[in-house]
mmCIF file of C-alpha atoms in Angstrom:
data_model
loop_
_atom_site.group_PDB
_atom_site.id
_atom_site.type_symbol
_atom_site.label_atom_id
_atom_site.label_comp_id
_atom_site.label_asym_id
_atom_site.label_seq_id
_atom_site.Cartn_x
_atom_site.Cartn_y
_atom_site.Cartn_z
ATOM 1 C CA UNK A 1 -8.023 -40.162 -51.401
ATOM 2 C CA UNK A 2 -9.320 -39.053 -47.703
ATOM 3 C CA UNK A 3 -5.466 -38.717 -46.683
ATOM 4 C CA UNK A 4 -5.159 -36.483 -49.096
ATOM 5 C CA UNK A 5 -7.787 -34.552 -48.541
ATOM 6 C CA UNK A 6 -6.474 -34.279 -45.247
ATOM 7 C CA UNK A 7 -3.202 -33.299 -45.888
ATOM 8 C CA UNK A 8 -4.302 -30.713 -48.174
ATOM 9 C CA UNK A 9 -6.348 -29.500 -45.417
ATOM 10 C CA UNK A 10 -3.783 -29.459 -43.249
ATOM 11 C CA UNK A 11 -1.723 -27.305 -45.569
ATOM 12 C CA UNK A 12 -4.387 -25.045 -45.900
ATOM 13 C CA UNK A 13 -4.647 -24.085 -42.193
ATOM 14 C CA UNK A 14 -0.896 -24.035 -42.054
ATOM 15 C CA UNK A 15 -0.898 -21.465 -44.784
ATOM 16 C CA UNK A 16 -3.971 -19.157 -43.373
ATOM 17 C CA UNK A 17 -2.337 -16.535 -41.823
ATOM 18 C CA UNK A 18 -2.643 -15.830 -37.570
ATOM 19 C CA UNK A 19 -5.476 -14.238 -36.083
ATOM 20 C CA UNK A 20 -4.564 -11.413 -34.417
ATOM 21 C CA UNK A 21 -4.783 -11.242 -31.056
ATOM 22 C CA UNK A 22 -6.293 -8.643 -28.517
ATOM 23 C CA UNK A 23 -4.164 -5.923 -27.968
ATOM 24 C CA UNK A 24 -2.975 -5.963 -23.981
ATOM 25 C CA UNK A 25 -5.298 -4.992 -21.555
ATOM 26 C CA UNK A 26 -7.988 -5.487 -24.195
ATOM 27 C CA UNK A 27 -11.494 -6.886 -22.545
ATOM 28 C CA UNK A 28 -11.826 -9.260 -25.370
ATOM 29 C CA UNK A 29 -8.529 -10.482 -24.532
ATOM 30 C CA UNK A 30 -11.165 -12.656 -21.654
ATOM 31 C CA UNK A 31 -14.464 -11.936 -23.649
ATOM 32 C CA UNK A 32 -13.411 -12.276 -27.674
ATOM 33 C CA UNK A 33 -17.294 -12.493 -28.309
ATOM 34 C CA UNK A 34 -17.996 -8.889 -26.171
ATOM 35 C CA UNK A 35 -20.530 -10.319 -25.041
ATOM 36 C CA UNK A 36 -20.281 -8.885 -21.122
ATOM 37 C CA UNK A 37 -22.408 -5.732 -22.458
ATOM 38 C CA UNK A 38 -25.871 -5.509 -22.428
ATOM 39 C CA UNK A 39 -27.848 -6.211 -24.959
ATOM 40 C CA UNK A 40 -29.071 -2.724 -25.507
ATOM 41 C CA UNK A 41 -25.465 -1.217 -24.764
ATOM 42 C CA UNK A 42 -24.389 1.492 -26.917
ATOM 43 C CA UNK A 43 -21.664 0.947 -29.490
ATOM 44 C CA UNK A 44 -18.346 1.266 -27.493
ATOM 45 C CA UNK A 45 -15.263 2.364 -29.724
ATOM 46 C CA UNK A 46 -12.705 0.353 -28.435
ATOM 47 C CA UNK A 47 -12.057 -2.462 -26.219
ATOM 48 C CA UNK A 48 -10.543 -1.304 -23.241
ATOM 49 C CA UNK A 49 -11.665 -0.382 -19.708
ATOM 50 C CA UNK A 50 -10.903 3.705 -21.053
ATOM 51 C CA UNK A 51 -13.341 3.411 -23.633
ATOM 52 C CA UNK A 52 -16.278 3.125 -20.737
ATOM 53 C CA UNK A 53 -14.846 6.012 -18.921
ATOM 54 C CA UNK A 54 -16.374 8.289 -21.203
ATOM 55 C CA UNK A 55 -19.902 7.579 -19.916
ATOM 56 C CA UNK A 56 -18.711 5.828 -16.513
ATOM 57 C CA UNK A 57 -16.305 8.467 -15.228
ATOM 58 C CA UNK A 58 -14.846 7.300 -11.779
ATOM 59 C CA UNK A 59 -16.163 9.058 -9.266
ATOM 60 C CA UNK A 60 -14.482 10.891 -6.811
ATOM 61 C CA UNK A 61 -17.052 12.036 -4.196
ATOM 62 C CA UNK A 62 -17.692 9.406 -1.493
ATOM 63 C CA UNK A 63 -20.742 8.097 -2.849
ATOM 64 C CA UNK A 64 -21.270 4.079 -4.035
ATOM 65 C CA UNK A 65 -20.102 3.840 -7.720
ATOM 66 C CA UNK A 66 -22.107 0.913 -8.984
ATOM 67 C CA UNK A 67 -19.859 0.419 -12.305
ATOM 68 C CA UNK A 68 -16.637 0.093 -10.953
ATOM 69 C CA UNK A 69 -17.634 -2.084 -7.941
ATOM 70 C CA UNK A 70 -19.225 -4.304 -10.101
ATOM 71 C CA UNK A 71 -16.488 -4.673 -12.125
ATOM 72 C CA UNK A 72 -13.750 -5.164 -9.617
ATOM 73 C CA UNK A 73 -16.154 -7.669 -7.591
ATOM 74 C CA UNK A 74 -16.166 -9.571 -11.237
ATOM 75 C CA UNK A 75 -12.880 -9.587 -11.840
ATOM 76 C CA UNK A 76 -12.206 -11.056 -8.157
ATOM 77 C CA UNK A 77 -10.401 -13.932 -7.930
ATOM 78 C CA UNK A 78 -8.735 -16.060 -5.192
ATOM 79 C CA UNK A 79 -5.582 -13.607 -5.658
ATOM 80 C CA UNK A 80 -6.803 -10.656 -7.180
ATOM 81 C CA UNK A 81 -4.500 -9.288 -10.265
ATOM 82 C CA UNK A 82 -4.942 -5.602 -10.489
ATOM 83 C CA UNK A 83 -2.729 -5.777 -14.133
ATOM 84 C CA UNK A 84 -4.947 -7.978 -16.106
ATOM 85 C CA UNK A 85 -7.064 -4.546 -16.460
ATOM 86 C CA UNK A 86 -4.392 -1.863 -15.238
ATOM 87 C CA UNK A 87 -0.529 -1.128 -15.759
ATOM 88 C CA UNK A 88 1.944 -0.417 -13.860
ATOM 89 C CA UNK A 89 5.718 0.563 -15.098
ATOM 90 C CA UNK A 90 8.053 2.595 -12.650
ATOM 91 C CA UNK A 91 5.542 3.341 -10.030
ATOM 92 C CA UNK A 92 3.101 4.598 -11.991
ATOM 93 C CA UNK A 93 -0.505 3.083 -11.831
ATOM 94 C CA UNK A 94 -3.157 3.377 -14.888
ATOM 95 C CA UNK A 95 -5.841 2.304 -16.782
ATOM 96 C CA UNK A 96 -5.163 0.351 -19.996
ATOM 97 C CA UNK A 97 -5.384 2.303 -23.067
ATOM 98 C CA UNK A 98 -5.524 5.433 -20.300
ATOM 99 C CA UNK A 99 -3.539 8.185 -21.197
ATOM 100 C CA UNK A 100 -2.639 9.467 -17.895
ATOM 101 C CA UNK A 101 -1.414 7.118 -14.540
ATOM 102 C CA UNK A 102 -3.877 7.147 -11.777
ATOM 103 C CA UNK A 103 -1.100 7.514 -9.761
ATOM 104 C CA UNK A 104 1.834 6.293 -8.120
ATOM 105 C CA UNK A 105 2.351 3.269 -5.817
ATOM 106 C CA UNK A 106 5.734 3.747 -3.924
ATOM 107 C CA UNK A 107 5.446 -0.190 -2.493
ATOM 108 C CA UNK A 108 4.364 -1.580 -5.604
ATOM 109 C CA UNK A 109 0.681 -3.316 -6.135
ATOM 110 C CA UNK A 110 1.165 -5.878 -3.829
ATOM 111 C CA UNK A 111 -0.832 -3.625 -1.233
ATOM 112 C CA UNK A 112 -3.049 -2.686 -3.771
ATOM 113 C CA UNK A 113 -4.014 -6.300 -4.218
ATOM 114 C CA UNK A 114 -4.580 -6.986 -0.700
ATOM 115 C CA UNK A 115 -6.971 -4.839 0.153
ATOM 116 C CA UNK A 116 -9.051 -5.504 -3.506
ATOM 117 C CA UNK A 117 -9.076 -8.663 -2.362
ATOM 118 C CA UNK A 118 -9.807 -8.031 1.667
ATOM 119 C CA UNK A 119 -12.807 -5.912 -0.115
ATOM 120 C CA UNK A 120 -14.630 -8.224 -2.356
ATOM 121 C CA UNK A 121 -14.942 -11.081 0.415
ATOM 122 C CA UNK A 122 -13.725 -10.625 3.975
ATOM 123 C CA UNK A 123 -15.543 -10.166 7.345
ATOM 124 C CA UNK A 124 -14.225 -6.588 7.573
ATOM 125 C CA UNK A 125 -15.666 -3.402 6.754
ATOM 126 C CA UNK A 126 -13.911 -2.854 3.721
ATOM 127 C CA UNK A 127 -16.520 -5.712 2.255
ATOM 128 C CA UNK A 128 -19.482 -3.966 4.150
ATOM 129 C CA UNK A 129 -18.831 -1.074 1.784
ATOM 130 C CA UNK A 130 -18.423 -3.424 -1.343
ATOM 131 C CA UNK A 131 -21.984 -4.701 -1.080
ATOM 132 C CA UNK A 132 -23.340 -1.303 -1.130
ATOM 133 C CA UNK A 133 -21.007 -0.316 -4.339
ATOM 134 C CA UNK A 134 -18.556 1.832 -2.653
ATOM 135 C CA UNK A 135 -15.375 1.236 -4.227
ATOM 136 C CA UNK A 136 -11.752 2.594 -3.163
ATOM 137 C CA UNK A 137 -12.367 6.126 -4.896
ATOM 138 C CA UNK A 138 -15.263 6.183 -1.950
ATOM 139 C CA UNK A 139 -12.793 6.531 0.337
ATOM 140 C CA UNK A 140 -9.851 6.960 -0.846
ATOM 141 C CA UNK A 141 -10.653 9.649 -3.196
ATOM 142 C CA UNK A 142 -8.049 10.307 -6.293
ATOM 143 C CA UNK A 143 -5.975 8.465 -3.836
ATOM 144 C CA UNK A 144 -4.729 5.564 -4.064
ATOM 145 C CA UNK A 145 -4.661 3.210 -1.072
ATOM 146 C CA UNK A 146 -1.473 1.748 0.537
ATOM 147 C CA UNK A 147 -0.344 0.810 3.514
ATOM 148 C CA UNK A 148 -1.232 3.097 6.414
ATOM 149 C CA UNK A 149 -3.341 5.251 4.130
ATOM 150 C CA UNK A 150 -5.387 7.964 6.185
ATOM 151 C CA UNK A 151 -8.855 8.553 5.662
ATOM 152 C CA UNK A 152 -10.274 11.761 7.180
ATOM 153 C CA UNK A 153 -13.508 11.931 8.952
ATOM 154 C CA UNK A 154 -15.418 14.143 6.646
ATOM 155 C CA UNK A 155 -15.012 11.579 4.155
ATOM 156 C CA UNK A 156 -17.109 9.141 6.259
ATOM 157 C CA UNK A 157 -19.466 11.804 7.760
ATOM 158 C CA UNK A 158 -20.045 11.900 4.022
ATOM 159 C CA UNK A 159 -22.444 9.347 3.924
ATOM 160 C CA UNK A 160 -23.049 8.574 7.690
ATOM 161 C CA UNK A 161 -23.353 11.823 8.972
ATOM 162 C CA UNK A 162 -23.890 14.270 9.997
ATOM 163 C CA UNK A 163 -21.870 14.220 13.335
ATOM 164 C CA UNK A 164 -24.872 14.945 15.020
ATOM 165 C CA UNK A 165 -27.376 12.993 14.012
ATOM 166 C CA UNK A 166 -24.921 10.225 13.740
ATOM 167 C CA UNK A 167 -24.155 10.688 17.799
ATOM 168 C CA UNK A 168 -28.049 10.961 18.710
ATOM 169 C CA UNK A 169 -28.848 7.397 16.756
ATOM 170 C CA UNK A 170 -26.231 5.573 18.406
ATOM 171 C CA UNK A 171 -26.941 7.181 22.357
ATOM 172 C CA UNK A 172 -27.059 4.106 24.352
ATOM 173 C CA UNK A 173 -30.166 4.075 26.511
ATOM 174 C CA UNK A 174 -28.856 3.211 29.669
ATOM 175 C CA UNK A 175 -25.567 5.304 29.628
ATOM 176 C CA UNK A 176 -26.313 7.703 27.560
ATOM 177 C CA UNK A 177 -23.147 9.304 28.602
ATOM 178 C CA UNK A 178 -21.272 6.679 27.122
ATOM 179 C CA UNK A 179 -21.987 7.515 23.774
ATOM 180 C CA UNK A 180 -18.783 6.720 21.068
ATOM 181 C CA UNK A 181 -19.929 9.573 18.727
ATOM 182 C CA UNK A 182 -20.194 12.377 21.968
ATOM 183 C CA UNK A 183 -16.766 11.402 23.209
ATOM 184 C CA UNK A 184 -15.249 13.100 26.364
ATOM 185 C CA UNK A 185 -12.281 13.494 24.732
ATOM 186 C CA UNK A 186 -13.817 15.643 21.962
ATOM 187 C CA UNK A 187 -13.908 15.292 18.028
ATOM 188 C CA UNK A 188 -11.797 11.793 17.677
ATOM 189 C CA UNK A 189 -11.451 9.997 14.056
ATOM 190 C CA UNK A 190 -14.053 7.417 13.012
ATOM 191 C CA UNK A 191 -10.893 5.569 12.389
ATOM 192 C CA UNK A 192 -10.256 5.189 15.946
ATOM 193 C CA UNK A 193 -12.422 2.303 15.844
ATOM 194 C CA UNK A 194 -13.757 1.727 12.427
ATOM 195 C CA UNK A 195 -10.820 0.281 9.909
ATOM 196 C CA UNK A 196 -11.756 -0.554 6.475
ATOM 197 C CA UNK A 197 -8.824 -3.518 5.723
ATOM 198 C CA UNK A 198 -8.239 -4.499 9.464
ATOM 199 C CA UNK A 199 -10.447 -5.861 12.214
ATOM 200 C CA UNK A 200 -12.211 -3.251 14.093
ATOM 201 C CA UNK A 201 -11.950 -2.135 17.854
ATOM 202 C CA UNK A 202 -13.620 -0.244 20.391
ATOM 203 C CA UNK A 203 -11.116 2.745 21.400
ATOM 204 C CA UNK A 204 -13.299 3.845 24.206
ATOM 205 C CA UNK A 205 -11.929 -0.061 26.071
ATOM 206 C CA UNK A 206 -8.824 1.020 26.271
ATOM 207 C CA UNK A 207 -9.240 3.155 29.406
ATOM 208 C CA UNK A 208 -13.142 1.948 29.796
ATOM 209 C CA UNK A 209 -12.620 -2.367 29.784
ATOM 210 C CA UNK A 210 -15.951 -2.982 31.900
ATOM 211 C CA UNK A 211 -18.039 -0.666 29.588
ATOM 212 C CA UNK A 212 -20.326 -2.836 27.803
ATOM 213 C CA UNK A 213 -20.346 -1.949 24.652
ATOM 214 C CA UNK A 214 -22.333 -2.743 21.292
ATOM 215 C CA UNK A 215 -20.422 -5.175 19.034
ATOM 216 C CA UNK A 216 -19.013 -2.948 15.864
ATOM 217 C CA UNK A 217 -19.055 -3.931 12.740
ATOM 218 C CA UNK A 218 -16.251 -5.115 11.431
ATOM 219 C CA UNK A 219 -15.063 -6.274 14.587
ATOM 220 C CA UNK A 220 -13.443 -10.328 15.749
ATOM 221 C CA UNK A 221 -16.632 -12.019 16.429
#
């Protein structure tokens, strides 16, 4: 009698039709209980990333956006993979369930990867920035980062300016003439010595090597 029970059992699940599954790109693809909102979230209509864009729009002014560092230092992993949240066919870079690309990557994501993953755990400045919530769109913009991408001074100054005050709080005492931010040369670009994905350097050693000069951050230890 149990064996048949069983079997009948058996039959039964074989006859239940599939559960569907979460459409692609789908958070409860990862999460099929939803239960990475808070408690007192909102309702969200739908289950992909675009459905929180209509209260978390990216931001594009070089300020710390809390909800998309978060989410890309949660999403981290040894290799970080940019498509289990975003597409990309031909080029073109998006959100999914976005309607429009974010825009194009002429290399590919393999960049793109890189540098997420340089920015949620290395020794470089690109990490300094992820542990105050400034994500790429801090720098970057509507840009999106590959390799050799420029980022202009103003966009720095931004938050660590302005140019002048930065330049008085970092006058050495002794030399004051030595000062990085009053350079001899005139205006230079904080990238000069300050790079987000690579190690840092002091550009004023290159014709100065006795100067001693304060350890950046960023910089080979």
């Amino acid at each position: 009698m149990n064996a048949l029970v069983a079997l009948a059992a058996l039959a039964l699940v074989a006859a239940a039709p599939p559960r569907p599954s979460a459409p692609a790109g789908s958070c409860k693809q990862c999460h099929p209980s939803w239960t990475v909102l808070p408690k007192d979230h909102p309702a969200v209509k739908g289950t992909t990333l675009a459905a929180c864009l209509g209260c978390h729009k990216p931001a594009a002014d070089a300020k710390p956006d809390a909800f998309s560092a978060r989410l890309h230092r949660a999403h981290r992993a040894p290799e970080a993979d940019c498509t289990v949240c975003h597409t990309l066919s031909r080029g073109r870079f998006g959100l999914a369930g976005g309607k429009k690309p974010l825009g194009t990557l002429a290399e590919g994501d393999a960049p793109l990867r890189r540098a997420a993953t340089s920015w949620a755990g290395s020794a470089l400045l690109d990490a300094t920035h992820a542990k105050a919530d400034v994500s790429c769109a801090g720098c970057h913009a509507s840009e999106l980062p590959e390799t050799g991408a420029f980022v202009a001074s103003e966009r720095c100054l931004a938050c660590h300016g302005p140019a002048d005050a930065l330049a008085k709080a970092t006058e050495p005492a002794v030399h004051p003439d030595r000062n990085p931010h009053r350079s001899h040369l005139g205006e230079i670009d904080c990238t000069a010595c300050h790079h987000a994905h690579a190690a840092s350097e002091n550009y004023c050693l290159n014709c100065h090597p006795k100067f001693e000069m304060k350890q950046l951050p960023g910089a080979p230890r």
